[in-house]
mmCIF file with all atom_site columns, C-alpha atoms in Angstrom:
data_model
loop_
_atom_site.group_PDB
_atom_site.id
_atom_site.type_symbol
_atom_site.label_atom_id
_atom_site.label_alt_id
_atom_site.label_comp_id
_atom_site.label_asym_id
_atom_site.label_entity_id
_atom_site.label_seq_id
_atom_site.pdbx_PDB_ins_code
_atom_site.Cartn_x
_atom_site.Cartn_y
_atom_site.Cartn_z
_atom_site.occupancy
_atom_site.B_iso_or_equiv
_atom_site.pdbx_formal_charge
_atom_site.auth_seq_id
_atom_site.auth_comp_id
_atom_site.auth_asym_id
_atom_site.auth_atom_id
_atom_site.pdbx_PDB_model_num
ATOM 1   C CA . MET A 1 1   ? 25.868 21.628 -35.424 1.00 0.00 ? 1   MET A CA 1
ATOM 2   C CA . ALA A 1 2   ? 29.061 19.744 -34.766 1.00 0.00 ? 2   ALA A CA 1
ATOM 3   C CA . THR A 1 3   ? 29.208 16.032 -35.393 1.00 0.00 ? 3   THR A CA 1
ATOM 4   C CA . THR A 1 4   ? 29.284 13.836 -32.308 1.00 0.00 ? 4   THR A CA 1
ATOM 5   C CA . TYR A 1 5   ? 31.018 10.487 -32.283 1.00 0.00 ? 5   TYR A CA 1
ATOM 6   C CA . GLU A 1 6   ? 30.247 7.428  -30.195 1.00 0.00 ? 6   GLU A CA 1
ATOM 7   C CA . PHE A 1 7   ? 33.786 6.406  -29.308 1.00 0.00 ? 7   PHE A CA 1
ATOM 8   C CA . PRO A 1 8   ? 34.155 2.839  -28.031 1.00 0.00 ? 8   PRO A CA 1
ATOM 9   C CA . SER A 1 9   ? 35.071 2.616  -24.343 1.00 0.00 ? 9   SER A CA 1
ATOM 10  C CA . ASP A 1 10  ? 38.406 0.882  -25.054 1.00 0.00 ? 10  ASP A CA 1
ATOM 11  C CA . LEU A 1 11  ? 39.392 3.663  -27.445 1.00 0.00 ? 11  LEU A CA 1
ATOM 12  C CA . LEU A 1 12  ? 38.474 6.331  -24.871 1.00 0.00 ? 12  LEU A CA 1
ATOM 13  C CA . ALA A 1 13  ? 40.409 4.451  -22.199 1.00 0.00 ? 13  ALA A CA 1
ATOM 14  C CA . GLY A 1 14  ? 43.429 4.098  -24.486 1.00 0.00 ? 14  GLY A CA 1
ATOM 15  C CA . GLN A 1 15  ? 43.396 7.813  -25.308 1.00 0.00 ? 15  GLN A CA 1
ATOM 16  C CA . GLU A 1 16  ? 43.072 8.736  -21.621 1.00 0.00 ? 16  GLU A CA 1
ATOM 17  C CA . GLU A 1 17  ? 45.977 6.488  -20.661 1.00 0.00 ? 17  GLU A CA 1
ATOM 18  C CA . LEU A 1 18  ? 48.006 7.985  -23.514 1.00 0.00 ? 18  LEU A CA 1
ATOM 19  C CA . HIS A 1 19  ? 47.389 11.465 -22.064 1.00 0.00 ? 19  HIS A CA 1
ATOM 20  C CA . GLN A 1 20  ? 48.456 10.245 -18.625 1.00 0.00 ? 20  GLN A CA 1
ATOM 21  C CA . VAL A 1 21  ? 51.599 8.496  -19.857 1.00 0.00 ? 21  VAL A CA 1
ATOM 22  C CA . ARG A 1 22  ? 52.647 11.551 -21.871 1.00 0.00 ? 22  ARG A CA 1
ATOM 23  C CA . ALA A 1 23  ? 52.116 13.824 -18.855 1.00 0.00 ? 23  ALA A CA 1
ATOM 24  C CA . GLU A 1 24  ? 54.099 11.472 -16.621 1.00 0.00 ? 24  GLU A CA 1
ATOM 25  C CA . LEU A 1 25  ? 56.927 11.224 -19.166 1.00 0.00 ? 25  LEU A CA 1
ATOM 26  C CA . SER A 1 26  ? 57.029 14.993 -19.620 1.00 0.00 ? 26  SER A CA 1
ATOM 27  C CA . ALA A 1 27  ? 57.181 15.579 -15.866 1.00 0.00 ? 27  ALA A CA 1
ATOM 28  C CA . LEU A 1 28  ? 59.940 12.988 -15.476 1.00 0.00 ? 28  LEU A CA 1
ATOM 29  C CA . LEU A 1 29  ? 62.036 14.470 -18.290 1.00 0.00 ? 29  LEU A CA 1
ATOM 30  C CA . LYS A 1 30  ? 61.728 17.943 -16.734 1.00 0.00 ? 30  LYS A CA 1
ATOM 31  C CA . ARG A 1 31  ? 63.071 16.603 -13.428 1.00 0.00 ? 31  ARG A CA 1
ATOM 32  C CA . LEU A 1 32  ? 66.006 14.717 -14.923 1.00 0.00 ? 32  LEU A CA 1
ATOM 33  C CA . PRO A 1 33  ? 69.399 16.247 -15.768 1.00 0.00 ? 33  PRO A CA 1
ATOM 34  C CA . TRP A 1 34  ? 69.666 17.607 -19.300 1.00 0.00 ? 34  TRP A CA 1
ATOM 35  C CA . SER A 1 35  ? 72.108 14.889 -20.425 1.00 0.00 ? 35  SER A CA 1
ATOM 36  C CA . VAL A 1 36  ? 71.654 11.130 -20.204 1.00 0.00 ? 36  VAL A CA 1
ATOM 37  C CA . GLU A 1 37  ? 75.414 10.671 -19.923 1.00 0.00 ? 37  GLU A CA 1
ATOM 38  C CA . PRO A 1 38  ? 77.573 12.652 -17.476 1.00 0.00 ? 38  PRO A CA 1
ATOM 39  C CA . MET A 1 39  ? 78.664 15.860 -19.214 1.00 0.00 ? 39  MET A CA 1
ATOM 40  C CA . ASP A 1 40  ? 80.601 18.962 -18.286 1.00 0.00 ? 40  ASP A CA 1
ATOM 41  C CA . GLY A 1 41  ? 78.706 22.224 -18.211 1.00 0.00 ? 41  GLY A CA 1
ATOM 42  C CA . PHE A 1 42  ? 79.183 24.732 -21.015 1.00 0.00 ? 42  PHE A CA 1
ATOM 43  C CA . SER A 1 43  ? 78.386 28.228 -22.147 1.00 0.00 ? 43  SER A CA 1
ATOM 44  C CA . ASP A 1 44  ? 78.188 29.292 -25.783 1.00 0.00 ? 44  ASP A CA 1
ATOM 45  C CA . ASP A 1 45  ? 77.396 32.845 -26.834 1.00 0.00 ? 45  ASP A CA 1
ATOM 46  C CA . THR A 1 46  ? 78.580 32.629 -30.441 1.00 0.00 ? 46  THR A CA 1
ATOM 47  C CA . GLY A 1 47  ? 75.161 31.714 -31.853 1.00 0.00 ? 47  GLY A CA 1
ATOM 48  C CA . TRP A 1 48  ? 72.055 33.854 -32.264 1.00 0.00 ? 48  TRP A CA 1
ATOM 49  C CA . ARG A 1 49  ? 71.310 33.327 -28.577 1.00 0.00 ? 49  ARG A CA 1
ATOM 50  C CA . LYS A 1 50  ? 73.377 32.360 -25.589 1.00 0.00 ? 50  LYS A CA 1
ATOM 51  C CA . VAL A 1 51  ? 73.179 28.716 -24.527 1.00 0.00 ? 51  VAL A CA 1
ATOM 52  C CA . GLU A 1 52  ? 74.259 27.592 -21.082 1.00 0.00 ? 52  GLU A CA 1
ATOM 53  C CA . ARG A 1 53  ? 74.041 24.216 -19.402 1.00 0.00 ? 53  ARG A CA 1
ATOM 54  C CA . PRO A 1 54  ? 75.277 23.252 -15.957 1.00 0.00 ? 54  PRO A CA 1
ATOM 55  C CA . ALA A 1 55  ? 77.301 20.079 -15.481 1.00 0.00 ? 55  ALA A CA 1
ATOM 56  C CA . SER A 1 56  ? 75.106 16.998 -15.750 1.00 0.00 ? 56  SER A CA 1
ATOM 57  C CA . PRO A 1 57  ? 75.618 13.936 -13.574 1.00 0.00 ? 57  PRO A CA 1
ATOM 58  C CA . GLY A 1 58  ? 73.704 11.902 -16.171 1.00 0.00 ? 58  GLY A CA 1
ATOM 59  C CA . TRP A 1 59  ? 70.788 9.604  -15.537 1.00 0.00 ? 59  TRP A CA 1
ATOM 60  C CA . THR A 1 60  ? 70.891 6.591  -13.267 1.00 0.00 ? 60  THR A CA 1
ATOM 61  C CA . GLU A 1 61  ? 70.076 3.170  -14.683 1.00 0.00 ? 61  GLU A CA 1
ATOM 62  C CA . ASP A 1 62  ? 66.712 3.316  -12.895 1.00 0.00 ? 62  ASP A CA 1
ATOM 63  C CA . GLU A 1 63  ? 65.917 6.696  -14.463 1.00 0.00 ? 63  GLU A CA 1
ATOM 64  C CA . GLN A 1 64  ? 66.889 5.427  -17.905 1.00 0.00 ? 64  GLN A CA 1
ATOM 65  C CA . ALA A 1 65  ? 64.726 2.337  -17.401 1.00 0.00 ? 65  ALA A CA 1
ATOM 66  C CA . GLU A 1 66  ? 61.752 4.458  -16.278 1.00 0.00 ? 66  GLU A CA 1
ATOM 67  C CA . VAL A 1 67  ? 62.038 6.739  -19.329 1.00 0.00 ? 67  VAL A CA 1
ATOM 68  C CA . GLU A 1 68  ? 62.322 3.708  -21.615 1.00 0.00 ? 68  GLU A CA 1
ATOM 69  C CA . LYS A 1 69  ? 59.294 2.054  -19.990 1.00 0.00 ? 69  LYS A CA 1
ATOM 70  C CA . LEU A 1 70  ? 57.169 5.194  -20.407 1.00 0.00 ? 70  LEU A CA 1
ATOM 71  C CA . ARG A 1 71  ? 58.317 5.747  -23.996 1.00 0.00 ? 71  ARG A CA 1
ATOM 72  C CA . ARG A 1 72  ? 57.536 2.132  -24.865 1.00 0.00 ? 72  ARG A CA 1
ATOM 73  C CA . ARG A 1 73  ? 54.064 2.407  -23.308 1.00 0.00 ? 73  ARG A CA 1
ATOM 74  C CA . GLU A 1 74  ? 53.463 5.724  -25.065 1.00 0.00 ? 74  GLU A CA 1
ATOM 75  C CA . HIS A 1 75  ? 54.311 4.085  -28.385 1.00 0.00 ? 75  HIS A CA 1
ATOM 76  C CA . GLU A 1 76  ? 52.045 1.082  -27.704 1.00 0.00 ? 76  GLU A CA 1
ATOM 77  C CA . LEU A 1 77  ? 49.132 3.345  -26.829 1.00 0.00 ? 77  LEU A CA 1
ATOM 78  C CA . ALA A 1 78  ? 49.686 5.654  -29.799 1.00 0.00 ? 78  ALA A CA 1
ATOM 79  C CA . VAL A 1 79  ? 49.633 2.648  -32.134 1.00 0.00 ? 79  VAL A CA 1
ATOM 80  C CA . PHE A 1 80  ? 46.534 1.244  -30.406 1.00 0.00 ? 80  PHE A CA 1
ATOM 81  C CA . VAL A 1 81  ? 44.629 4.528  -30.676 1.00 0.00 ? 81  VAL A CA 1
ATOM 82  C CA . SER A 1 82  ? 45.667 5.349  -34.229 1.00 0.00 ? 82  SER A CA 1
ATOM 83  C CA . THR A 1 83  ? 44.946 1.868  -35.623 1.00 0.00 ? 83  THR A CA 1
ATOM 84  C CA . HIS A 1 84  ? 41.751 1.159  -33.675 1.00 0.00 ? 84  HIS A CA 1
ATOM 85  C CA . ARG A 1 85  ? 38.986 -0.496 -35.707 1.00 0.00 ? 85  ARG A CA 1
ATOM 86  C CA . PHE A 1 86  ? 36.715 2.487  -34.968 1.00 0.00 ? 86  PHE A CA 1
ATOM 87  C CA . TRP A 1 87  ? 38.527 4.645  -37.540 1.00 0.00 ? 87  TRP A CA 1
ATOM 88  C CA . ALA A 1 88  ? 37.354 2.373  -40.369 1.00 0.00 ? 88  ALA A CA 1
ATOM 89  C CA . GLU A 1 89  ? 33.764 3.327  -39.470 1.00 0.00 ? 89  GLU A CA 1
ATOM 90  C CA . VAL A 1 90  ? 34.469 7.058  -39.838 1.00 0.00 ? 90  VAL A CA 1
ATOM 91  C CA . ALA A 1 91  ? 34.438 8.610  -43.299 1.00 0.00 ? 91  ALA A CA 1
ATOM 92  C CA . ALA A 1 92  ? 37.937 9.568  -44.404 1.00 0.00 ? 92  ALA A CA 1
ATOM 93  C CA . ALA A 1 93  ? 36.938 13.231 -44.678 1.00 0.00 ? 93  ALA A CA 1
ATOM 94  C CA . ASP A 1 94  ? 35.781 13.210 -41.031 1.00 0.00 ? 94  ASP A CA 1
ATOM 95  C CA . ARG A 1 95  ? 38.673 11.336 -39.431 1.00 0.00 ? 95  ARG A CA 1
ATOM 96  C CA . MET A 1 96  ? 40.733 14.399 -38.602 1.00 0.00 ? 96  MET A CA 1
ATOM 97  C CA . ASP A 1 97  ? 37.777 16.002 -36.813 1.00 0.00 ? 97  ASP A CA 1
ATOM 98  C CA . ALA A 1 98  ? 36.961 12.751 -35.006 1.00 0.00 ? 98  ALA A CA 1
ATOM 99  C CA . ARG A 1 99  ? 40.585 12.307 -33.935 1.00 0.00 ? 99  ARG A CA 1
ATOM 100 C CA . SER A 1 100 ? 40.665 15.853 -32.576 1.00 0.00 ? 100 SER A CA 1
ATOM 101 C CA . ARG A 1 101 ? 37.439 15.279 -30.661 1.00 0.00 ? 101 ARG A CA 1
ATOM 102 C CA . LEU A 1 102 ? 38.828 12.060 -29.201 1.00 0.00 ? 102 LEU A CA 1
ATOM 103 C CA . LYS A 1 103 ? 41.933 13.885 -27.983 1.00 0.00 ? 103 LYS A CA 1
ATOM 104 C CA . HIS A 1 104 ? 39.722 16.345 -26.098 1.00 0.00 ? 104 HIS A CA 1
ATOM 105 C CA . ALA A 1 105 ? 36.956 13.938 -25.024 1.00 0.00 ? 105 ALA A CA 1
ATOM 106 C CA . HIS A 1 106 ? 38.280 13.838 -21.457 1.00 0.00 ? 106 HIS A CA 1
ATOM 107 C CA . GLU A 1 107 ? 37.969 17.631 -21.213 1.00 0.00 ? 107 GLU A CA 1
ATOM 108 C CA . ARG A 1 108 ? 34.341 17.566 -22.342 1.00 0.00 ? 108 ARG A CA 1
ATOM 109 C CA . ALA A 1 109 ? 33.544 14.731 -19.930 1.00 0.00 ? 109 ALA A CA 1
ATOM 110 C CA . ALA A 1 110 ? 35.015 16.746 -17.040 1.00 0.00 ? 110 ALA A CA 1
ATOM 111 C CA . GLU A 1 111 ? 32.971 19.820 -18.038 1.00 0.00 ? 111 GLU A CA 1
ATOM 112 C CA . GLU A 1 112 ? 29.747 17.787 -18.037 1.00 0.00 ? 112 GLU A CA 1
ATOM 113 C CA . GLU A 1 113 ? 30.268 16.541 -14.475 1.00 0.00 ? 113 GLU A CA 1
#
């Protein structure tokens, strides 16, 4: 039988917010132009595959600030989750399994509802 872990509520909340921030950042980056700075488009077929990019108007200051804010929050949450006091209570040999279970705890909670 698989080991179950009693994750503290603040650790679960931190992991859930980390998932949300990463999803929000990913969605934002997909919407933004490919280049932060304005760049001309290009086409290159000399490599092993053809690469094409349209001209990029670059990111606005607001877009750059939003990306920076999300990246900063992502970093804060990643540090919080990975250095949480709970990990000291888990045997070193079990930490990888516990960390994996924490990452998917929100999926299991949704299945149980």
